[in-house]
Coordinates of C-alpha atoms and ligand atoms in Angstrom, one line a residue:
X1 CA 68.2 141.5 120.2
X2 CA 71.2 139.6 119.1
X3 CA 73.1 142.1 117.1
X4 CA 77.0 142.1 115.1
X5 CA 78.2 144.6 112.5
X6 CA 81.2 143.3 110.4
X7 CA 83.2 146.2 109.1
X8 CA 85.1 146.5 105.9
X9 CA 85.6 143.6 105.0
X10 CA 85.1 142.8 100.9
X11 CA 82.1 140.6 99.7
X12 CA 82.9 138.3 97.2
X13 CA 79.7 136.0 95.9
X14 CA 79.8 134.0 93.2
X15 CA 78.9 136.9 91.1
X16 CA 80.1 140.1 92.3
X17 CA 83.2 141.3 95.1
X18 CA 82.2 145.0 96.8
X19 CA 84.1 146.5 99.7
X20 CA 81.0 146.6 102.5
X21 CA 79.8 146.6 106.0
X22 CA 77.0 143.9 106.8
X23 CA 74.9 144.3 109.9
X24 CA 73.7 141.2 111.7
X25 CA 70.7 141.0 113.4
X26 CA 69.0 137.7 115.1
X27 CA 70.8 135.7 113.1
X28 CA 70.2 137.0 109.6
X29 CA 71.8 140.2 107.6
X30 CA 69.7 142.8 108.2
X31 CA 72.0 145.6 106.0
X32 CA 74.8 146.1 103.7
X33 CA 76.2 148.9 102.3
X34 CA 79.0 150.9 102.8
X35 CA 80.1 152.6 106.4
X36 CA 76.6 151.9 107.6
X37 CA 75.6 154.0 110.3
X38 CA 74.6 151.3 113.2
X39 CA 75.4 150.5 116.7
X40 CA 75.9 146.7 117.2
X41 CA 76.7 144.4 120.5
X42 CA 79.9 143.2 118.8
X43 CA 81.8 145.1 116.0
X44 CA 84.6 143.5 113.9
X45 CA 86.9 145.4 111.7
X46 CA 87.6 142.9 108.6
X47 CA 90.1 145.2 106.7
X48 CA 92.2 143.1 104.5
X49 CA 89.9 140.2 105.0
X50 CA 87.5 138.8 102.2
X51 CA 83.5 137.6 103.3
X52 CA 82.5 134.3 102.2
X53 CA 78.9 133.1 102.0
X54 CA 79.9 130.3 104.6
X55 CA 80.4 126.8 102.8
X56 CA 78.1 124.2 101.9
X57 CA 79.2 120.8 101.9
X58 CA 76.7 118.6 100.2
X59 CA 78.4 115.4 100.9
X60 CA 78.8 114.0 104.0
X61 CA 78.1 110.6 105.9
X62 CA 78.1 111.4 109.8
X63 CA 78.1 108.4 111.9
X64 CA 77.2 105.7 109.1
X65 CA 77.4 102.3 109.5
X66 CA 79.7 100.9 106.6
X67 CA 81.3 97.9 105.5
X68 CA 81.3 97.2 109.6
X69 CA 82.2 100.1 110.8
X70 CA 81.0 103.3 111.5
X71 CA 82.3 106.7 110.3
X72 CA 84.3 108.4 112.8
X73 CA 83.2 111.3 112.9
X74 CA 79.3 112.0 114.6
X75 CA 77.2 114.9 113.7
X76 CA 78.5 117.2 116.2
X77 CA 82.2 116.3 116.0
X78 CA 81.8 116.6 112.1
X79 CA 79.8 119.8 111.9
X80 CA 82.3 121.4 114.3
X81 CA 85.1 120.3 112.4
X82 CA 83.1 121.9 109.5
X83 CA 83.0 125.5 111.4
X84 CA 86.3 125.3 111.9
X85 CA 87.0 125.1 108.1
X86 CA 84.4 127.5 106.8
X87 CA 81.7 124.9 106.4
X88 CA 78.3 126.2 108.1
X89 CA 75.8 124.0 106.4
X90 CA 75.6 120.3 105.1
X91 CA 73.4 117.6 103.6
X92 CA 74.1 114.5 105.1
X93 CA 73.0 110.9 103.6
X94 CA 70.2 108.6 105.1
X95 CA 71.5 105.2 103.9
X96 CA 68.4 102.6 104.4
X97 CA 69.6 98.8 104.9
X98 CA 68.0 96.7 101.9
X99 CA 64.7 95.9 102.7
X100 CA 64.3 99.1 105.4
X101 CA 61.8 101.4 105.4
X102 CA 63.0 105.1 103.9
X103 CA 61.3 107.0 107.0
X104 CA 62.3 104.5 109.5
X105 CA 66.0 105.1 108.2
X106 CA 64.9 108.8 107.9
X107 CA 64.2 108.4 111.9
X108 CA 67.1 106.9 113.0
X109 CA 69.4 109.6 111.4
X110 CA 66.8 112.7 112.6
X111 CA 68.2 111.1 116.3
X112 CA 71.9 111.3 114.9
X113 CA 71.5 114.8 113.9
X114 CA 70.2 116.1 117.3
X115 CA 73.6 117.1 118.4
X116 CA 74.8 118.8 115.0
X117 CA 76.3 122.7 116.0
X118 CA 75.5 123.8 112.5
X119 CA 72.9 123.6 110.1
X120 CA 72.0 120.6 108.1
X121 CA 70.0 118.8 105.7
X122 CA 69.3 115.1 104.0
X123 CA 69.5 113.3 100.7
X124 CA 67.8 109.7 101.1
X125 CA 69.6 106.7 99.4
X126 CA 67.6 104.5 97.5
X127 CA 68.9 101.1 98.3
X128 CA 66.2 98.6 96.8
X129 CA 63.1 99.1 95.2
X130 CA 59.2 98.6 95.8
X131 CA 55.6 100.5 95.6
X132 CA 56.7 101.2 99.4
X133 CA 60.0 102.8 98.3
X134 CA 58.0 104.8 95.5
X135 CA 55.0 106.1 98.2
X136 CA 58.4 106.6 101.1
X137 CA 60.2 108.6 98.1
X138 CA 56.4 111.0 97.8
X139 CA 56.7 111.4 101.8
X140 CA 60.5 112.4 101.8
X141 CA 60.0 115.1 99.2
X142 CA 56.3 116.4 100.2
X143 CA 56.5 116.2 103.7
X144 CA 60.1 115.7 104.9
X145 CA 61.8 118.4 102.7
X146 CA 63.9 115.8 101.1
X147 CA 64.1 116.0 97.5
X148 CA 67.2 114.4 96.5
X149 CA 67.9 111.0 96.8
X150 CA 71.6 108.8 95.4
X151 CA 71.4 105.5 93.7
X152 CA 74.4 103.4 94.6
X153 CA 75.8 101.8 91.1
X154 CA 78.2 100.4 93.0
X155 CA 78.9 98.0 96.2
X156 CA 77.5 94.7 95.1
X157 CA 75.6 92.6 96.9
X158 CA 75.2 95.6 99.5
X159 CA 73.4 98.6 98.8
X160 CA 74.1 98.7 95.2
X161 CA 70.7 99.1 93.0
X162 CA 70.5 97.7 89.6
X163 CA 68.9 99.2 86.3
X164 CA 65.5 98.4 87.0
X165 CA 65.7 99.7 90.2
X166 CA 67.2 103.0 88.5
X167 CA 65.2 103.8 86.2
X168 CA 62.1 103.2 88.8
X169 CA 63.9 105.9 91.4
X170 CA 64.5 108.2 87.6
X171 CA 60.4 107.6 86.3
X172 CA 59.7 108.4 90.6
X173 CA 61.9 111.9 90.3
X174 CA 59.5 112.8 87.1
X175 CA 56.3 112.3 89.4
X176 CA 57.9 114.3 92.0
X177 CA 60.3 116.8 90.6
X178 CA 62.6 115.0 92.5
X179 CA 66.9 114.8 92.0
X180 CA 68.7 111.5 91.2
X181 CA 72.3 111.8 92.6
X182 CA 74.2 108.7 91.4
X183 CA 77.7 107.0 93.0
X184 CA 78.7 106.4 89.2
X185 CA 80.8 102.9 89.4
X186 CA 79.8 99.7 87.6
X187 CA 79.9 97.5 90.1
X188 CA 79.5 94.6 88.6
X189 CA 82.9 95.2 86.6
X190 CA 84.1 96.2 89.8
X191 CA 83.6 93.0 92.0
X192 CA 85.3 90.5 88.8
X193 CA 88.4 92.2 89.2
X194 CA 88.4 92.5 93.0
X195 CA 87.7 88.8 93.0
X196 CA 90.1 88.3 90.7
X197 CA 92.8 90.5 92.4
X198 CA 92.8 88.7 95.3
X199 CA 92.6 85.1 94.8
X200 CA 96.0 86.1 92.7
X201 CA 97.3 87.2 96.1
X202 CA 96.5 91.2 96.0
X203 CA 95.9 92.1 99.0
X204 CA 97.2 95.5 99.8
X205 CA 95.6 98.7 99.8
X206 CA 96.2 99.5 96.2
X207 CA 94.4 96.6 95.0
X208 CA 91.6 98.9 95.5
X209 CA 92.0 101.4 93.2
X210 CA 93.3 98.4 90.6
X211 CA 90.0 96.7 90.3
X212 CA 88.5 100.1 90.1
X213 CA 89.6 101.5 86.8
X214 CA 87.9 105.0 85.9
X215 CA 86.2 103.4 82.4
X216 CA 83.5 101.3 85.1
X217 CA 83.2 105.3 86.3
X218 CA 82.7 106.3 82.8
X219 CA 80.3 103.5 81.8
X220 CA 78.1 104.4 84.6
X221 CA 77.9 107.7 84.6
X222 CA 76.7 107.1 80.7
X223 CA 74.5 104.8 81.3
X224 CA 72.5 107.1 83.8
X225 CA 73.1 110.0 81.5
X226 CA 71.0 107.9 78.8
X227 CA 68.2 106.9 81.2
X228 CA 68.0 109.9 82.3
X229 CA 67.8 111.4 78.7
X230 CA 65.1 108.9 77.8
X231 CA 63.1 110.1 80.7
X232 CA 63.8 113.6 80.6
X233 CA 64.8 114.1 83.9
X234 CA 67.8 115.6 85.8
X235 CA 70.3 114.2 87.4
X236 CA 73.5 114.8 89.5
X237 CA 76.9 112.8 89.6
X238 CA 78.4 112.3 92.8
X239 CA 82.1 112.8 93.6
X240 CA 83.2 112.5 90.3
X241 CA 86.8 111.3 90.1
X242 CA 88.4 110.9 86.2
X243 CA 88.2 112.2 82.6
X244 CA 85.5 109.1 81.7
X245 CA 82.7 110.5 83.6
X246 CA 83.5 114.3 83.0
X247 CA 83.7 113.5 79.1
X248 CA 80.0 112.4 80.0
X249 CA 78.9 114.8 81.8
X250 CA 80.2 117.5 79.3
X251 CA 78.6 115.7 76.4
X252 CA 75.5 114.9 78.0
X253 CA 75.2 118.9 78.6
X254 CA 75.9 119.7 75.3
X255 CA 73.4 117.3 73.9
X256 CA 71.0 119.0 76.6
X257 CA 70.8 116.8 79.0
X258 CA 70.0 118.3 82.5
X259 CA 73.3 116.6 84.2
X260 CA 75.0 118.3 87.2
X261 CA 78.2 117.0 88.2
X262 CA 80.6 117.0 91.8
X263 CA 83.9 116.8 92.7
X264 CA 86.1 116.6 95.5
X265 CA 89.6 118.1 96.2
X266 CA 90.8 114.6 97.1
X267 CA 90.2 113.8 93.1
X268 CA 91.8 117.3 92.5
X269 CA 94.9 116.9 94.0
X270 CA 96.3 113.8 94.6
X271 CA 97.1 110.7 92.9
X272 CA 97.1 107.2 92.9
X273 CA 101.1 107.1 94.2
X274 CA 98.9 107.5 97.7
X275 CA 98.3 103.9 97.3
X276 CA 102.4 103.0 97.7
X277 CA 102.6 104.0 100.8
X278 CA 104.2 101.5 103.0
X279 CA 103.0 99.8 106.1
X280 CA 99.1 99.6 105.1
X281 CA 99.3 103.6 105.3
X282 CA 97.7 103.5 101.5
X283 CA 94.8 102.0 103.5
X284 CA 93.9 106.2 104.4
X285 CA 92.7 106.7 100.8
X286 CA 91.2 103.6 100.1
X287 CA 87.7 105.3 99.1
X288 CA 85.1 104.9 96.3
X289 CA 85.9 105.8 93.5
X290 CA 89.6 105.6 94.6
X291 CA 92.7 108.2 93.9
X292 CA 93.1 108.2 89.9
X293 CA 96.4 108.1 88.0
X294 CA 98.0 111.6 87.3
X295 CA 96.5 113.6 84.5
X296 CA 92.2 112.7 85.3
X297 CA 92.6 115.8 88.0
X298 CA 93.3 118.3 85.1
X299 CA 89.9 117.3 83.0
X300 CA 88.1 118.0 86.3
X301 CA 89.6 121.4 87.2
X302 CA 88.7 122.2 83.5
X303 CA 85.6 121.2 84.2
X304 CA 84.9 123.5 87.3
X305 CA 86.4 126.3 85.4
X306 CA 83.9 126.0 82.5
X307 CA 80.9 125.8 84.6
X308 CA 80.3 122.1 83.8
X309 CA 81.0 120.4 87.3
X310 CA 79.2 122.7 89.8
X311 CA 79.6 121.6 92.9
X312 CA 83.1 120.4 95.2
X313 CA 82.1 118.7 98.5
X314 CA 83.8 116.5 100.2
X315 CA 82.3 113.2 100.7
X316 CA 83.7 113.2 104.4
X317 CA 83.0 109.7 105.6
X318 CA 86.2 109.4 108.0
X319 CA 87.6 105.8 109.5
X320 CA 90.4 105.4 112.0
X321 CA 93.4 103.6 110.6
X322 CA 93.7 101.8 113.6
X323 CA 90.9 99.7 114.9
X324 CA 88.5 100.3 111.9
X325 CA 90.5 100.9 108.1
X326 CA 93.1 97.7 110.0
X327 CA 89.9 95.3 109.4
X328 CA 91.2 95.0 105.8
X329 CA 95.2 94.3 106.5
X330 CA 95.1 90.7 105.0
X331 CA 92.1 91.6 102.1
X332 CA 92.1 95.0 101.1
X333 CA 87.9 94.6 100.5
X334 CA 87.6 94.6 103.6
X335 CA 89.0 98.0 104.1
X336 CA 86.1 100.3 105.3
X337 CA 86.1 102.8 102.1
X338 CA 86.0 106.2 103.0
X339 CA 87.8 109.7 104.3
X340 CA 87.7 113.2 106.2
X341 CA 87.9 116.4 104.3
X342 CA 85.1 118.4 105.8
X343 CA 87.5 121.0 107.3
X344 CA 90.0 120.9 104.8
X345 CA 87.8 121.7 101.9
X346 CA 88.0 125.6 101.8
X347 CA 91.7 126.2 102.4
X348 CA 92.6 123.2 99.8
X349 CA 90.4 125.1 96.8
X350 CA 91.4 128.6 97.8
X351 CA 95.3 127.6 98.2
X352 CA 95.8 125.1 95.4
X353 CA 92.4 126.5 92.9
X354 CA 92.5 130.2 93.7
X355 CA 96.1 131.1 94.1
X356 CA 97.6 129.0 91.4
X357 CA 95.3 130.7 89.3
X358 CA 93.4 127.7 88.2
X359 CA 89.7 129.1 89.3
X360 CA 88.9 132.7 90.8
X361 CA 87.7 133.7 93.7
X362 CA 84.3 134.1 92.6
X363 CA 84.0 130.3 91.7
X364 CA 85.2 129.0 94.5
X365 CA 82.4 131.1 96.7
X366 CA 80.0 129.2 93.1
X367 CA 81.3 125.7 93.6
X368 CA 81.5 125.4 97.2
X369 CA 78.2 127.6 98.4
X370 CA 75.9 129.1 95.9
X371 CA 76.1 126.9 93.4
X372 CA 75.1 123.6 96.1
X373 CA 72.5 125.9 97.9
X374 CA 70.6 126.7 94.2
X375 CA 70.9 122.7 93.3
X376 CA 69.6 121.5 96.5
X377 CA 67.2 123.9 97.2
X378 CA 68.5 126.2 100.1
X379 CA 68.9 129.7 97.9
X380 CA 68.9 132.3 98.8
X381 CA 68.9 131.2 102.7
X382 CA 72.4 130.2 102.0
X383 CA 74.4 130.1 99.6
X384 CA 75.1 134.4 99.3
X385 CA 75.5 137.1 101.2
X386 CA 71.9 139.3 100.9
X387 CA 69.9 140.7 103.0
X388 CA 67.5 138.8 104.5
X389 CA 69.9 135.7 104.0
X390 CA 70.9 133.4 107.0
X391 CA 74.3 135.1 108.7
X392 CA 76.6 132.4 107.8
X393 CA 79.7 134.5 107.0
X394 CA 83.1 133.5 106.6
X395 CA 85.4 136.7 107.4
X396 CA 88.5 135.0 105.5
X397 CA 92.1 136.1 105.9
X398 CA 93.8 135.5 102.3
X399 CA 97.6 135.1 103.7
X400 CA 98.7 132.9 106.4
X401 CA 100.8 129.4 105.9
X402 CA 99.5 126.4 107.7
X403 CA 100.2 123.2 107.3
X404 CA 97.1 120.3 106.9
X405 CA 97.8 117.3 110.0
X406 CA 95.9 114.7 111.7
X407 CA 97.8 116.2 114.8
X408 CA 95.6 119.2 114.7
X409 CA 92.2 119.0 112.9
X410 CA 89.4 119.0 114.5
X411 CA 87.7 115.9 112.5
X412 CA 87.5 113.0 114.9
X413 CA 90.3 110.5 113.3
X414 CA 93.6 109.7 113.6
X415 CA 94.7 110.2 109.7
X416 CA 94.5 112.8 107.1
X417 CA 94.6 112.4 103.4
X418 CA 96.6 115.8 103.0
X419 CA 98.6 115.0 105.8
X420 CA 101.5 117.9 105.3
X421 CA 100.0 120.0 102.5
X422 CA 100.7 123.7 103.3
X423 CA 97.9 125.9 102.8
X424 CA 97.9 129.7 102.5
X425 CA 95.2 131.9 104.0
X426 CA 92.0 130.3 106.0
X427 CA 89.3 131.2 108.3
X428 CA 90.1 134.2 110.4
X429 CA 86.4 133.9 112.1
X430 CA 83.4 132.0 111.1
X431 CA 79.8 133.2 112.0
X432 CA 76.7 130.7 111.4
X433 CA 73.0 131.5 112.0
X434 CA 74.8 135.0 113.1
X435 CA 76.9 133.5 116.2
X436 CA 80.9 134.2 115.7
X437 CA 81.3 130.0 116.0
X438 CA 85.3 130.1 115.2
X439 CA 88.1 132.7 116.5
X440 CA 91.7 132.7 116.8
X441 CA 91.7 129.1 115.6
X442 CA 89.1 128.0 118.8
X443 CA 85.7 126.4 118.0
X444 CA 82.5 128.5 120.0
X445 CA 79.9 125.7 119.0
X446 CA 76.6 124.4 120.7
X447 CA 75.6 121.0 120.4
X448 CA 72.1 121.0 119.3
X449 CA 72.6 124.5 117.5
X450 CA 72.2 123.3 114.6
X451 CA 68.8 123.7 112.4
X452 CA 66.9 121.3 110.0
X453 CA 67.0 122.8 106.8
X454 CA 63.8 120.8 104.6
X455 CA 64.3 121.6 101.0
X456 CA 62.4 122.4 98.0
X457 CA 63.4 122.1 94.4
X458 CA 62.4 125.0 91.7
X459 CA 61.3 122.4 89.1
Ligands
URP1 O1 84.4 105.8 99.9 C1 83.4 106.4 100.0 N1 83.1 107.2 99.1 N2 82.7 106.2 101.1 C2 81.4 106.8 101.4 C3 80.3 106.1 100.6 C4 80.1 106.7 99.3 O2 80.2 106.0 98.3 O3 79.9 107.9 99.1
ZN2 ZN1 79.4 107.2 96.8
ZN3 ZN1 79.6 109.6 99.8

């Protein structure tokens, strides 16, 4: 029997923090208390070291086709990347072609996943609608363990879906006590001004971000809030970027509304001077929504600290600048939209959220692993450290400089969007399913390790 006792290290969930030893046994905790009287295969002495319930990232697209391209980084590559950051679980998007069948979609992206080293899950986009869509929708949730699904209001005349379509996927989640995640962005607003922008002569990178101001974010993100009221149904706003949509969200909630709302520490900490970087370099954070002005990244930090945006993920959809992000040089719509963050995510919150003293400890374990496992229906399998819980532990050293670069990630791409941050503290060694995956700053992964996680929602 497969057996690892971590000793005193301190647990820190979202709710509590208790010096402790936790005893691992075939992959789940088996014990916890304090100098626990066991005899293990491996022991580790954390002292000085906190334990994280290892990281959930709820949004990622692994090998997606997109604007032509396909994101860089595969399921193996990207859950590894993932360990390496404190990252032991994710729910990755199915994205069905108009027209395609849910659960032939569904299929192809099972086949993806075969060679992910961590754990993982899958939200289903709703890209048109029909009775089959409805009936596919039933099949996901009963039988597939898929009950979450985004509406793109954005990306015209590709996968974005319009009202009618909405409100059918919102009346479907009533039948089925299903989620509605929605990529808040009018898109109808937003292809005027990109047409508009170029046949002026825009055609750099931060064209992008111009003809994507944060009010089409805003006006979105309310006009789901009020279907969604009118229905009486939840639902969840993806990678929220500006002060539009989290003035939403926060009204919606106080009005009662059942909203949940995401971030991601791209829209935390940088700004739209990205987009001035010379020599097509802006094209690296040409993603949707884009980098906002200074000043929207303060509403949304408020807005994790009050409990009102619950979840940070990353939305890691990563494209190389050259070969696949250079396809947009002379028309910046043409610049596949998306970035890598997957490994990044942890040390980012816990350096620039914890340490400056902008969200504590305890939230950061809430926004980045509890508070995604309760949502999406993975508690208390993840998302805490409990007995009977999976082992995905995070034994975390809280000092240590390091310095973010596409020299030395392990995501599969040539850029990073933090290229040169420091960060302070990180990983010191990452278990998942109760396997020590990450040591010394090596990966220990097995292709194929990782488990389907099917979901179900406490409605
Ligand atoms: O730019 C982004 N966000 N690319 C991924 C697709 C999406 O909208 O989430
Ligand atoms: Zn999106
Ligand atoms: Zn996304």
């Amino acid at each position: 029997m497969s057996t690892l006792l971590i000793k005193n290290g301190e647990i820190i969930t979202a709710m509590d923090r208790c010096r402790s030893d936790v005893y691992i046994q075939e992959g789940r905790i088996a014990a916890i208390g304090t100098d626990l009287d066991v005899s293990a295969e491996r022991v580790i002495d954390a002292a000085g070291h906190y334990l994280l319930p290892g990281g959930i990232d709820v949004h990622t697209h692994f090998d997606m086709p997109f604007m032509g391209e396909v994101s860089a980084d595969d399921f193996e590559s990207g859950t590894a990347a993932g360990i390496a950051g404190g990252t032991t679980s994710i729910i990755d998007y199915v994205v069905p072609a108009k027209e395609q069948s849910l659960l032939e979609a569904l299929e192809t992206w099972k086949a993806k996943a075969k060679n992910a080293v961590a754990d993982y899950g899958f939200h289903m986009a709703v890209t048109w609608y029909s009775d089959q869509v409805a009936r596919e929708m039933q099949v996901c949730v009963e039988e597939e363990g898929i009950p979450s699904f985004k509406a793109f209001l954005a990306y015209k005349d590709a996968i974005m879906v319009n009202d009618e379509e909405l409100f059918s996927m919102l009346k479907a989640s009533r039948e089925l006590g299903a989620l509605i995640m929605a990529h808040c962005e009018n898109g109808e607003i937003i292809s005027e001004l990109q047409e508009k922008f170029f046949t002026e002569g825009g055609t750099e990178p931060v064209y992008h971000a111009l003809s994507r101001p944060s009010y089409a974010e805003g006006e979105s993100a309310f006009r789901l809030t009020q279907m969604a009221r009118s229905l009486g149904v939840p639902a969840y706003f993806v990678h929220m970027s500006c002060r539009e949509s989290t003035k939403v969200l926060v009204e919606g909630r106080a009005e009662g509304i059942d909203l949940y709302g995401e971030t991601c520490p791209q829209y935390l900490l940088l700004d739209d001077t990205v987009y001035e970087q010379p020599d097509f370099r802006g094209a690296a954070y040409v993603m949707s929504p884009p980098i906002r002005p200074k000043g929207h990244a303060e509403a949304l930090w408020g807005a994790i600290r009050s409990g009102q945006i619950q979840v940070v993920g990353t939305d890691h959809c990563p494209f190389n600048l050259k070969g696949q992000k250079e396809m947009g040089r002379e028309d910046f719509r043409k610049i596949p939209n998306g970035a890598a963050g997957i490994e990044d995510r942890l040390k980012l919150l816990y350096t620039y959220g914890v340490l400056q003293k902008r969200i504590t400890l305890q939230q950061l374990v809430a926004v980045t692993s509890t508070n995604p496992a309760q949502i999406f229906g993975m508690y208390p399998r993840k998302g805490t450290i409990a007995i009977g819980s999976d082992a995905d532990i995070v034994i975390w050293q809280p000092k240590g400089e390091g310095t973010i670069s596409a020299e030395t990630h392990f995501h599969k791409v040539d850029t990073s969007i933090f290229e040169g941050m420091k960060t302070e503290g990180g990983p010191a060694v990452v278990i998942a399913a109760g396997r020590v995956q990450f040591e010394n700053g090596k990966l220990d992964v097995e292709p194929g390790a990782g488990r389907y996680l099917p979901r179900w929602l406490n409605t």
